[in-house]
Amino acid sequence: MQVVSISSLKGGVGKTSVTTGLASAALAAGIPTLVVDLDPHADASTALGVSPDDQLDIGRMLRSPRRAHLADNVVPSGWVEHARINGRGNANGSANGRIQSGAATSVLDVAVGSAYTGIYDRPDLGRRDLRRLSTVLAGATNYELVLVDCPPSLNGLTRMAWSASDKVTLVAEPGLFSVAGTERTMRAIQLFRQEFAPKLSPAGIVANRVRSSSAEHTFRLSEMESMFGQLLLSPHIPEQANWQQIQGAAHSIHHWPGDSAKNAAGLFDALLQNLLNQGSVAPAGAVRDRSLR
């Protein structure tokens, strides 16, 4: 099982959109996946179409991690039912978020986010608190992939996620402030590895909301290639005009009609494959100095 944190120091770069795009690709590929919505805004839970009953949200699971029983509290994404309705073979849904289609089984479950997690989003968490998510995820035995949607900060929740993760994926727009924030986050990962998580590695950087017609984006992408080298993942994700509509309808990109969505789904398929195959191609602190324009 791989645990991957999706992080960004700067808000508004589409971090949750990348998380849900990767989750959509994992569902389409039949990779059993859990999404942990650690952001107190809980936008990933909304986009994934969850309908919780009496399950504990992730904040309350973190409060008592040894008694949380993750398997009893995850909620299947509504996307699983959409996939069944859209005719994935003779698929049959079930209560734990699985689709049966012959020998194939698809799983997409969600540890639901809530504002309650905000009590841990402070900079002074000790080592015991940083292990809370790791303890909860010890019960995640039915998944090949865990995606953790982090809040846009380097406070306690993000550090808790990094402590539980094998890899960190950063999301950045090709803009001045986002690139600078990504550089700072890469250095923060290096320091965090040294003190808390020596096995943590950078899975890479996703350039999101890219506008090919923008000279500024072209310049910043070139700058990112120079700064981060192989850590800059491909493909880049272009700005998607109907992304808010897709998320508002709680659909996956792979089951939204139209050529634009189809093309975006293909990009996320390739991005997921590259992310999962990405080794620690460079130390987390191996960021070249640069002069911002």
PDB file of C-alpha atoms in Angstrom:
ATOM      1  CA  MET A   1       0.000   0.000   0.000  1.00  0.00           C
ATOM      2  CA  GLN A   2       1.274   3.438  -0.929  1.00  0.00           C
ATOM      3  CA  VAL A   3       0.240   6.458   1.130  1.00  0.00           C
ATOM      4  CA  VAL A   4       0.594   9.714  -0.807  1.00  0.00           C
ATOM      5  CA  SER A   5      -0.009  13.164   0.637  1.00  0.00           C
ATOM      6  CA  ILE A   6      -1.235  15.832  -1.784  1.00  0.00           C
ATOM      7  CA  SER A   7       0.091  19.136  -0.457  1.00  0.00           C
ATOM      8  CA  SER A   8       0.505  22.791  -1.283  1.00  0.00           C
ATOM      9  CA  LEU A   9       1.662  25.707   0.790  1.00  0.00           C
ATOM     10  CA  LYS A  10      -0.501  28.086  -1.234  1.00  0.00           C
ATOM     11  CA  GLY A  11      -4.271  27.804  -1.404  1.00  0.00           C
ATOM     12  CA  GLY A  12      -6.234  28.116  -4.620  1.00  0.00           C
ATOM     13  CA  VAL A  13      -3.900  26.084  -6.839  1.00  0.00           C
ATOM     14  CA  GLY A  14      -6.346  23.200  -7.351  1.00  0.00           C
ATOM     15  CA  LYS A  15      -4.873  20.769  -4.823  1.00  0.00           C
ATOM     16  CA  THR A  16      -8.211  19.103  -4.128  1.00  0.00           C
ATOM     17  CA  SER A  17      -8.968  18.968  -7.858  1.00  0.00           C
ATOM     18  CA  VAL A  18      -5.735  17.045  -8.388  1.00  0.00           C
ATOM     19  CA  THR A  19      -6.586  14.727  -5.489  1.00  0.00           C
ATOM     20  CA  THR A  20     -10.003  13.935  -6.940  1.00  0.00           C
ATOM     21  CA  GLY A  21      -8.601  13.626 -10.470  1.00  0.00           C
ATOM     22  CA  LEU A  22      -6.118  11.029  -9.247  1.00  0.00           C
ATOM     23  CA  ALA A  23      -8.889   9.258  -7.316  1.00  0.00           C
ATOM     24  CA  SER A  24     -10.969   9.163 -10.493  1.00  0.00           C
ATOM     25  CA  ALA A  25      -8.063   7.642 -12.412  1.00  0.00           C
ATOM     26  CA  ALA A  26      -7.517   5.065  -9.667  1.00  0.00           C
ATOM     27  CA  LEU A  27     -11.192   4.065  -9.750  1.00  0.00           C
ATOM     28  CA  ALA A  28     -11.081   3.729 -13.531  1.00  0.00           C
ATOM     29  CA  ALA A  29      -7.931   1.601 -13.268  1.00  0.00           C
ATOM     30  CA  GLY A  30      -9.447  -0.681 -10.618  1.00  0.00           C
ATOM     31  CA  ILE A  31      -6.922   0.327  -7.936  1.00  0.00           C
ATOM     32  CA  PRO A  32      -8.480  -0.059  -4.459  1.00  0.00           C
ATOM     33  CA  THR A  33      -8.164   3.460  -3.068  1.00  0.00           C
ATOM     34  CA  LEU A  34      -8.911   5.381   0.105  1.00  0.00           C
ATOM     35  CA  VAL A  35      -9.111   9.182   0.107  1.00  0.00           C
ATOM     36  CA  VAL A  36      -8.437  10.793   3.489  1.00  0.00           C
ATOM     37  CA  ASP A  37      -9.953  14.281   3.547  1.00  0.00           C
ATOM     38  CA  LEU A  38      -7.707  15.994   6.069  1.00  0.00           C
ATOM     39  CA  ASP A  39      -8.585  19.533   4.977  1.00  0.00           C
ATOM     40  CA  PRO A  40     -11.077  21.086   7.460  1.00  0.00           C
ATOM     41  CA  HIS A  41     -12.978  22.559   4.501  1.00  0.00           C
ATOM     42  CA  ALA A  42     -13.854  18.958   3.460  1.00  0.00           C
ATOM     43  CA  ASP A  43     -14.093  19.886  -0.216  1.00  0.00           C
ATOM     44  CA  ALA A  44     -12.796  16.489  -1.328  1.00  0.00           C
ATOM     45  CA  SER A  45     -15.615  14.752   0.554  1.00  0.00           C
ATOM     46  CA  THR A  46     -18.159  16.942  -1.228  1.00  0.00           C
ATOM     47  CA  ALA A  47     -16.609  16.322  -4.657  1.00  0.00           C
ATOM     48  CA  LEU A  48     -16.462  12.566  -4.030  1.00  0.00           C
ATOM     49  CA  GLY A  49     -20.211  12.466  -3.389  1.00  0.00           C
ATOM     50  CA  VAL A  50     -20.146  10.838   0.041  1.00  0.00           C
ATOM     51  CA  SER A  51     -23.326  10.322   2.050  1.00  0.00           C
ATOM     52  CA  PRO A  52     -22.228   9.386   5.571  1.00  0.00           C
ATOM     53  CA  ASP A  53     -24.635   7.903   8.090  1.00  0.00           C
ATOM     54  CA  ASP A  54     -23.330   7.453  11.621  1.00  0.00           C
ATOM     55  CA  GLN A  55     -19.680   6.943  10.658  1.00  0.00           C
ATOM     56  CA  LEU A  56     -17.015   8.946  12.433  1.00  0.00           C
ATOM     57  CA  ASP A  57     -15.375  11.665  10.373  1.00  0.00           C
ATOM     58  CA  ILE A  58     -11.590  11.727  10.168  1.00  0.00           C
ATOM     59  CA  GLY A  59     -11.322  14.402  12.868  1.00  0.00           C
ATOM     60  CA  ARG A  60     -13.073  12.201  15.417  1.00  0.00           C
ATOM     61  CA  MET A  61     -11.061   9.192  14.334  1.00  0.00           C
ATOM     62  CA  LEU A  62      -7.898  11.201  14.996  1.00  0.00           C
ATOM     63  CA  ARG A  63      -9.175  12.043  18.467  1.00  0.00           C
ATOM     64  CA  SER A  64      -9.137   8.351  19.464  1.00  0.00           C
ATOM     65  CA  PRO A  65      -6.973   6.720  16.788  1.00  0.00           C
ATOM     66  CA  ARG A  66      -6.497   3.357  18.520  1.00  0.00           C
ATOM     67  CA  ARG A  67     -10.247   2.884  18.886  1.00  0.00           C
ATOM     68  CA  ALA A  68     -11.235   4.390  15.537  1.00  0.00           C
ATOM     69  CA  HIS A  69     -11.761   1.159  13.507  1.00  0.00           C
ATOM     70  CA  LEU A  70     -11.174   2.736  10.118  1.00  0.00           C
ATOM     71  CA  ALA A  71     -12.979   0.000   8.181  1.00  0.00           C
ATOM     72  CA  ASP A  72     -16.213   0.745  10.086  1.00  0.00           C
ATOM     73  CA  ASN A  73     -16.053   4.475   9.431  1.00  0.00           C
ATOM     74  CA  VAL A  74     -15.051   4.924   5.787  1.00  0.00           C
ATOM     75  CA  VAL A  75     -17.818   5.873   3.372  1.00  0.00           C
ATOM     76  CA  PRO A  76     -17.998   4.704  -0.255  1.00  0.00           C
ATOM     77  CA  SER A  77     -17.713   7.459  -2.823  1.00  0.00           C
ATOM     78  CA  GLY A  78     -20.848   8.133  -4.822  1.00  0.00           C
ATOM     79  CA  TRP A  79     -18.666   7.742  -7.905  1.00  0.00           C
ATOM     80  CA  VAL A  80     -18.794   3.977  -7.474  1.00  0.00           C
ATOM     81  CA  GLU A  81     -22.532   3.980  -8.077  1.00  0.00           C
ATOM     82  CA  HIS A  82     -22.077   6.330 -11.045  1.00  0.00           C
ATOM     83  CA  ALA A  83     -19.590   3.882 -12.525  1.00  0.00           C
ATOM     84  CA  ARG A  84     -22.035   1.013 -12.040  1.00  0.00           C
ATOM     85  CA  ILE A  85     -24.873   2.951 -13.680  1.00  0.00           C
ATOM     86  CA  ASN A  86     -22.611   3.888 -16.572  1.00  0.00           C
ATOM     87  CA  GLY A  87     -22.232   0.234 -17.327  1.00  0.00           C
ATOM     88  CA  ARG A  88     -18.926  -1.160 -16.201  1.00  0.00           C
ATOM     89  CA  GLY A  89     -19.723  -4.688 -17.367  1.00  0.00           C
ATOM     90  CA  ASN A  90     -22.311  -6.381 -15.151  1.00  0.00           C
ATOM     91  CA  ALA A  91     -21.195  -4.352 -12.194  1.00  0.00           C
ATOM     92  CA  ASN A  92     -22.880  -4.671  -8.862  1.00  0.00           C
ATOM     93  CA  GLY A  93     -22.340  -2.089  -6.119  1.00  0.00           C
ATOM     94  CA  SER A  94     -22.007  -2.951  -2.444  1.00  0.00           C
ATOM     95  CA  ALA A  95     -22.010  -1.085   0.839  1.00  0.00           C
ATOM     96  CA  ASN A  96     -18.232  -0.889   1.186  1.00  0.00           C
ATOM     97  CA  GLY A  97     -17.681   0.976  -2.057  1.00  0.00           C
ATOM     98  CA  ARG A  98     -16.850  -1.944  -4.329  1.00  0.00           C
ATOM     99  CA  ILE A  99     -17.961  -2.684  -7.872  1.00  0.00           C
ATOM    100  CA  GLN A 100     -17.908  -6.304  -8.939  1.00  0.00           C
ATOM    101  CA  SER A 101     -17.325  -6.832 -12.630  1.00  0.00           C
ATOM    102  CA  GLY A 102     -16.287 -10.396 -13.257  1.00  0.00           C
ATOM    103  CA  ALA A 103     -12.976 -10.874 -11.475  1.00  0.00           C
ATOM    104  CA  ALA A 104     -12.370  -7.152 -11.204  1.00  0.00           C
ATOM    105  CA  THR A 105     -13.177  -5.195  -8.081  1.00  0.00           C
ATOM    106  CA  SER A 106     -13.041  -1.409  -7.815  1.00  0.00           C
ATOM    107  CA  VAL A 107     -12.897   0.348  -4.462  1.00  0.00           C
ATOM    108  CA  LEU A 108     -13.036   4.050  -3.684  1.00  0.00           C
ATOM    109  CA  ASP A 109     -13.690   4.843  -0.034  1.00  0.00           C
ATOM    110  CA  VAL A 110     -13.463   8.137   1.828  1.00  0.00           C
ATOM    111  CA  ALA A 111     -12.437   9.041   5.365  1.00  0.00           C
ATOM    112  CA  VAL A 112     -14.807  11.998   5.517  1.00  0.00           C
ATOM    113  CA  GLY A 113     -13.464  15.437   6.313  1.00  0.00           C
ATOM    114  CA  SER A 114     -14.902  17.914   8.789  1.00  0.00           C
ATOM    115  CA  ALA A 115     -14.082  21.170  10.517  1.00  0.00           C
ATOM    116  CA  TYR A 116     -13.291  19.115  13.626  1.00  0.00           C
ATOM    117  CA  THR A 117      -9.850  18.308  12.223  1.00  0.00           C
ATOM    118  CA  GLY A 118      -8.980  21.978  12.665  1.00  0.00           C
ATOM    119  CA  ILE A 119      -8.138  21.395  16.339  1.00  0.00           C
ATOM    120  CA  TYR A 120      -4.957  19.670  15.153  1.00  0.00           C
ATOM    121  CA  ASP A 121      -3.983  22.260  12.563  1.00  0.00           C
ATOM    122  CA  ARG A 122      -1.539  24.140  14.738  1.00  0.00           C
ATOM    123  CA  PRO A 123       2.255  24.410  14.540  1.00  0.00           C
ATOM    124  CA  ASP A 124       3.099  22.945  17.963  1.00  0.00           C
ATOM    125  CA  LEU A 125       2.035  19.297  17.598  1.00  0.00           C
ATOM    126  CA  GLY A 126       4.364  16.892  19.365  1.00  0.00           C
ATOM    127  CA  ARG A 127       5.590  13.529  18.094  1.00  0.00           C
ATOM    128  CA  ARG A 128       2.713  11.664  19.721  1.00  0.00           C
ATOM    129  CA  ASP A 129       0.123  13.804  17.945  1.00  0.00           C
ATOM    130  CA  LEU A 130       1.986  13.520  14.631  1.00  0.00           C
ATOM    131  CA  ARG A 131       1.478   9.736  14.784  1.00  0.00           C
ATOM    132  CA  ARG A 132      -2.314   9.932  15.053  1.00  0.00           C
ATOM    133  CA  LEU A 133      -3.024   9.465  11.337  1.00  0.00           C
ATOM    134  CA  SER A 134      -0.456   6.678  11.093  1.00  0.00           C
ATOM    135  CA  THR A 135      -2.315   4.854  13.855  1.00  0.00           C
ATOM    136  CA  VAL A 136      -5.667   5.302  12.108  1.00  0.00           C
ATOM    137  CA  LEU A 137      -4.254   4.075   8.788  1.00  0.00           C
ATOM    138  CA  ALA A 138      -2.873   0.932  10.426  1.00  0.00           C
ATOM    139  CA  GLY A 139      -6.382  -0.416   9.814  1.00  0.00           C
ATOM    140  CA  ALA A 140      -6.248   0.373   6.083  1.00  0.00           C
ATOM    141  CA  THR A 141      -5.602  -3.180   4.912  1.00  0.00           C
ATOM    142  CA  ASN A 142      -7.896  -3.323   1.867  1.00  0.00           C
ATOM    143  CA  TYR A 143      -6.277  -0.620  -0.250  1.00  0.00           C
ATOM    144  CA  GLU A 144      -3.401  -0.343  -2.653  1.00  0.00           C
ATOM    145  CA  LEU A 145      -3.415   3.451  -2.610  1.00  0.00           C
ATOM    146  CA  VAL A 146      -4.222   6.068   0.028  1.00  0.00           C
ATOM    147  CA  LEU A 147      -4.490   9.705  -1.077  1.00  0.00           C
ATOM    148  CA  VAL A 148      -4.389  12.285   1.720  1.00  0.00           C
ATOM    149  CA  ASP A 149      -5.808  15.694   0.803  1.00  0.00           C
ATOM    150  CA  CYS A 150      -3.923  18.116   3.066  1.00  0.00           C
ATOM    151  CA  PRO A 151      -4.884  21.667   4.033  1.00  0.00           C
ATOM    152  CA  PRO A 152      -2.911  24.451   2.295  1.00  0.00           C
ATOM    153  CA  SER A 153      -0.473  25.058   5.145  1.00  0.00           C
ATOM    154  CA  LEU A 154       2.537  23.506   6.860  1.00  0.00           C
ATOM    155  CA  ASN A 155       0.818  23.256  10.237  1.00  0.00           C
ATOM    156  CA  GLY A 156      -0.074  20.186  12.242  1.00  0.00           C
ATOM    157  CA  LEU A 157      -2.449  18.413   9.852  1.00  0.00           C
ATOM    158  CA  THR A 158      -0.019  18.511   6.934  1.00  0.00           C
ATOM    159  CA  ARG A 159       2.834  17.336   9.136  1.00  0.00           C
ATOM    160  CA  MET A 160       0.585  14.580  10.515  1.00  0.00           C
ATOM    161  CA  ALA A 161      -0.133  13.494   6.944  1.00  0.00           C
ATOM    162  CA  TRP A 162       3.557  13.514   6.034  1.00  0.00           C
ATOM    163  CA  SER A 163       4.321  11.371   9.084  1.00  0.00           C
ATOM    164  CA  ALA A 164       1.868   8.747   7.791  1.00  0.00           C
ATOM    165  CA  SER A 165       2.942   8.935   4.140  1.00  0.00           C
ATOM    166  CA  ASP A 166       5.431   7.203   1.893  1.00  0.00           C
ATOM    167  CA  LYS A 167       5.445  10.087  -0.593  1.00  0.00           C
ATOM    168  CA  VAL A 168       4.433  13.726  -0.887  1.00  0.00           C
ATOM    169  CA  THR A 169       3.059  15.191  -4.109  1.00  0.00           C
ATOM    170  CA  LEU A 170       3.039  18.962  -4.385  1.00  0.00           C
ATOM    171  CA  VAL A 171       0.578  20.922  -6.510  1.00  0.00           C
ATOM    172  CA  ALA A 172       1.546  24.267  -8.021  1.00  0.00           C
ATOM    173  CA  GLU A 173       0.281  26.716 -10.568  1.00  0.00           C
ATOM    174  CA  PRO A 174       2.926  28.127 -12.921  1.00  0.00           C
ATOM    175  CA  GLY A 175       2.861  31.524 -11.224  1.00  0.00           C
ATOM    176  CA  LEU A 176       5.362  33.511  -9.191  1.00  0.00           C
ATOM    177  CA  PHE A 177       3.935  33.009  -5.714  1.00  0.00           C
ATOM    178  CA  SER A 178       2.981  29.370  -6.229  1.00  0.00           C
ATOM    179  CA  VAL A 179       6.437  28.448  -7.537  1.00  0.00           C
ATOM    180  CA  ALA A 180       8.091  30.244  -4.613  1.00  0.00           C
ATOM    181  CA  GLY A 181       5.760  28.434  -2.196  1.00  0.00           C
ATOM    182  CA  THR A 182       6.619  25.094  -3.790  1.00  0.00           C
ATOM    183  CA  GLU A 183      10.319  25.765  -3.322  1.00  0.00           C
ATOM    184  CA  ARG A 184       9.760  26.510   0.370  1.00  0.00           C
ATOM    185  CA  THR A 185       7.640  23.383   0.754  1.00  0.00           C
ATOM    186  CA  MET A 186      10.356  21.209  -0.805  1.00  0.00           C
ATOM    187  CA  ARG A 187      12.825  22.537   1.741  1.00  0.00           C
ATOM    188  CA  ALA A 188      10.303  21.940   4.532  1.00  0.00           C
ATOM    189  CA  ILE A 189       9.972  18.307   3.417  1.00  0.00           C
ATOM    190  CA  GLN A 190      13.740  17.903   3.643  1.00  0.00           C
ATOM    191  CA  LEU A 191      13.789  19.259   7.205  1.00  0.00           C
ATOM    192  CA  PHE A 192      10.790  17.120   8.164  1.00  0.00           C
ATOM    193  CA  ARG A 193      12.491  13.992   6.804  1.00  0.00           C
ATOM    194  CA  GLN A 194      15.582  14.653   8.865  1.00  0.00           C
ATOM    195  CA  GLU A 195      13.678  15.074  12.105  1.00  0.00           C
ATOM    196  CA  PHE A 196      10.572  12.903  11.845  1.00  0.00           C
ATOM    197  CA  ALA A 197      10.226  10.736   8.716  1.00  0.00           C
ATOM    198  CA  PRO A 198      13.501   9.538   7.148  1.00  0.00           C
ATOM    199  CA  LYS A 199      11.672   7.241   4.692  1.00  0.00           C
ATOM    200  CA  LEU A 200       9.458  10.007   3.299  1.00  0.00           C
ATOM    201  CA  SER A 201      10.215  10.892  -0.319  1.00  0.00           C
ATOM    202  CA  PRO A 202       8.923  13.476  -2.779  1.00  0.00           C
ATOM    203  CA  ALA A 203       6.674  11.864  -5.378  1.00  0.00           C
ATOM    204  CA  GLY A 204       6.957  14.959  -7.530  1.00  0.00           C
ATOM    205  CA  ILE A 205       5.301  18.239  -8.406  1.00  0.00           C
ATOM    206  CA  VAL A 206       2.107  18.580 -10.431  1.00  0.00           C
ATOM    207  CA  ALA A 207       1.806  21.712 -12.558  1.00  0.00           C
ATOM    208  CA  ASN A 208      -1.915  22.442 -12.470  1.00  0.00           C
ATOM    209  CA  ARG A 209      -4.239  24.934 -14.169  1.00  0.00           C
ATOM    210  CA  VAL A 210      -1.733  25.500 -16.940  1.00  0.00           C
ATOM    211  CA  ARG A 211      -2.731  27.908 -19.715  1.00  0.00           C
ATOM    212  CA  SER A 212      -0.697  27.172 -22.823  1.00  0.00           C
ATOM    213  CA  SER A 213      -1.553  30.579 -24.263  1.00  0.00           C
ATOM    214  CA  SER A 214      -0.038  32.421 -21.300  1.00  0.00           C
ATOM    215  CA  ALA A 215       3.525  33.702 -21.714  1.00  0.00           C
ATOM    216  CA  GLU A 216       3.829  33.900 -17.924  1.00  0.00           C
ATOM    217  CA  HIS A 217       2.851  30.234 -17.527  1.00  0.00           C
ATOM    218  CA  THR A 218       5.323  29.218 -20.232  1.00  0.00           C
ATOM    219  CA  PHE A 219       8.093  31.122 -18.457  1.00  0.00           C
ATOM    220  CA  ARG A 220       7.235  29.682 -15.032  1.00  0.00           C
ATOM    221  CA  LEU A 221       7.038  26.123 -16.384  1.00  0.00           C
ATOM    222  CA  SER A 222      10.525  26.540 -17.809  1.00  0.00           C
ATOM    223  CA  GLU A 223      11.640  27.891 -14.461  1.00  0.00           C
ATOM    224  CA  MET A 224      10.085  24.920 -12.646  1.00  0.00           C
ATOM    225  CA  GLU A 225      11.850  22.484 -14.983  1.00  0.00           C
ATOM    226  CA  SER A 226      15.138  24.205 -14.220  1.00  0.00           C
ATOM    227  CA  MET A 227      14.511  24.264 -10.456  1.00  0.00           C
ATOM    228  CA  PHE A 228      12.983  20.848  -9.863  1.00  0.00           C
ATOM    229  CA  GLY A 229      14.238  18.703 -12.743  1.00  0.00           C
ATOM    230  CA  GLN A 230      12.740  15.213 -12.778  1.00  0.00           C
ATOM    231  CA  LEU A 231      10.550  16.028  -9.800  1.00  0.00           C
ATOM    232  CA  LEU A 232       8.270  18.009 -12.109  1.00  0.00           C
ATOM    233  CA  LEU A 233       5.763  15.358 -13.119  1.00  0.00           C
ATOM    234  CA  SER A 234       4.197  14.980 -16.520  1.00  0.00           C
ATOM    235  CA  PRO A 235       1.747  15.532 -17.966  1.00  0.00           C
ATOM    236  CA  HIS A 236       0.856  19.045 -16.849  1.00  0.00           C
ATOM    237  CA  ILE A 237      -2.834  19.577 -16.123  1.00  0.00           C
ATOM    238  CA  PRO A 238      -4.431  22.390 -18.137  1.00  0.00           C
ATOM    239  CA  GLU A 239      -7.057  24.736 -16.802  1.00  0.00           C
ATOM    240  CA  GLN A 240     -10.439  22.987 -17.070  1.00  0.00           C
ATOM    241  CA  ALA A 241     -13.298  25.410 -17.701  1.00  0.00           C
ATOM    242  CA  ASN A 242     -16.008  23.032 -16.452  1.00  0.00           C
ATOM    243  CA  TRP A 243     -14.149  21.646 -13.435  1.00  0.00           C
ATOM    244  CA  GLN A 244     -16.341  23.433 -10.885  1.00  0.00           C
ATOM    245  CA  GLN A 245     -19.434  22.086 -12.606  1.00  0.00           C
ATOM    246  CA  ILE A 246     -18.043  18.547 -12.458  1.00  0.00           C
ATOM    247  CA  GLN A 247     -17.174  18.870  -8.785  1.00  0.00           C
ATOM    248  CA  GLY A 248     -20.499  20.506  -7.968  1.00  0.00           C
ATOM    249  CA  ALA A 249     -22.301  17.544  -9.519  1.00  0.00           C
ATOM    250  CA  ALA A 250     -20.099  15.168  -7.461  1.00  0.00           C
ATOM    251  CA  HIS A 251     -19.006  13.250 -10.563  1.00  0.00           C
ATOM    252  CA  SER A 252     -15.644  11.840 -11.492  1.00  0.00           C
ATOM    253  CA  ILE A 253     -13.845  13.298 -14.473  1.00  0.00           C
ATOM    254  CA  HIS A 254     -13.905   9.833 -16.064  1.00  0.00           C
ATOM    255  CA  HIS A 255     -17.710   9.759 -16.119  1.00  0.00           C
ATOM    256  CA  TRP A 256     -18.386  13.301 -17.283  1.00  0.00           C
ATOM    257  CA  PRO A 257     -19.458  13.665 -20.931  1.00  0.00           C
ATOM    258  CA  GLY A 258     -17.575  15.630 -23.541  1.00  0.00           C
ATOM    259  CA  ASP A 259     -14.192  15.667 -25.218  1.00  0.00           C
ATOM    260  CA  SER A 260     -12.715  18.100 -22.714  1.00  0.00           C
ATOM    261  CA  ALA A 261     -13.441  15.779 -19.796  1.00  0.00           C
ATOM    262  CA  LYS A 262     -12.236  12.776 -21.787  1.00  0.00           C
ATOM    263  CA  ASN A 263      -8.934  14.477 -22.503  1.00  0.00           C
ATOM    264  CA  ALA A 264      -8.535  15.514 -18.869  1.00  0.00           C
ATOM    265  CA  ALA A 265      -9.281  11.955 -17.728  1.00  0.00           C
ATOM    266  CA  GLY A 266      -6.498  10.677 -19.984  1.00  0.00           C
ATOM    267  CA  LEU A 267      -4.074  13.181 -18.455  1.00  0.00           C
ATOM    268  CA  PHE A 268      -4.929  12.034 -14.940  1.00  0.00           C
ATOM    269  CA  ASP A 269      -4.508   8.398 -15.998  1.00  0.00           C
ATOM    270  CA  ALA A 270      -0.978   9.188 -17.169  1.00  0.00           C
ATOM    271  CA  LEU A 271      -0.251  11.345 -14.122  1.00  0.00           C
ATOM    272  CA  LEU A 272      -1.341   8.599 -11.731  1.00  0.00           C
ATOM    273  CA  GLN A 273       0.846   6.073 -13.492  1.00  0.00           C
ATOM    274  CA  ASN A 274       3.849   8.396 -13.370  1.00  0.00           C
ATOM    275  CA  LEU A 275       3.219   9.250  -9.722  1.00  0.00           C
ATOM    276  CA  LEU A 276       3.020   5.614  -8.657  1.00  0.00           C
ATOM    277  CA  ASN A 277       6.159   4.767 -10.618  1.00  0.00           C
ATOM    278  CA  GLN A 278       8.088   7.773  -9.347  1.00  0.00           C
ATOM    279  CA  GLY A 279      10.954   6.844  -7.077  1.00  0.00           C
ATOM    280  CA  SER A 280      12.945   9.207  -4.976  1.00  0.00           C
ATOM    281  CA  VAL A 281      14.609  10.673  -8.044  1.00  0.00           C
ATOM    282  CA  ALA A 282      16.221  13.507  -6.095  1.00  0.00           C
ATOM    283  CA  PRO A 283      16.632  14.467  -2.453  1.00  0.00           C
ATOM    284  CA  ALA A 284      13.755  16.561  -1.183  1.00  0.00           C
ATOM    285  CA  GLY A 285      16.111  19.438  -0.611  1.00  0.00           C
ATOM    286  CA  ALA A 286      17.650  19.284  -4.068  1.00  0.00           C
ATOM    287  CA  VAL A 287      16.116  22.479  -5.341  1.00  0.00           C
ATOM    288  CA  ARG A 288      18.233  24.712  -7.481  1.00  0.00           C
ATOM    289  CA  ASP A 289      18.517  28.379  -6.606  1.00  0.00           C
ATOM    290  CA  ARG A 290      16.725  30.644  -8.984  1.00  0.00           C
ATOM    291  CA  SER A 291      16.150  34.322  -9.561  1.00  0.00           C
ATOM    292  CA  LEU A 292      12.479  35.142  -9.853  1.00  0.00           C
ATOM    293  CA  ARG A 293      11.580  37.440 -12.686  1.00  0.00           C
TER     294      ARG A 293
END
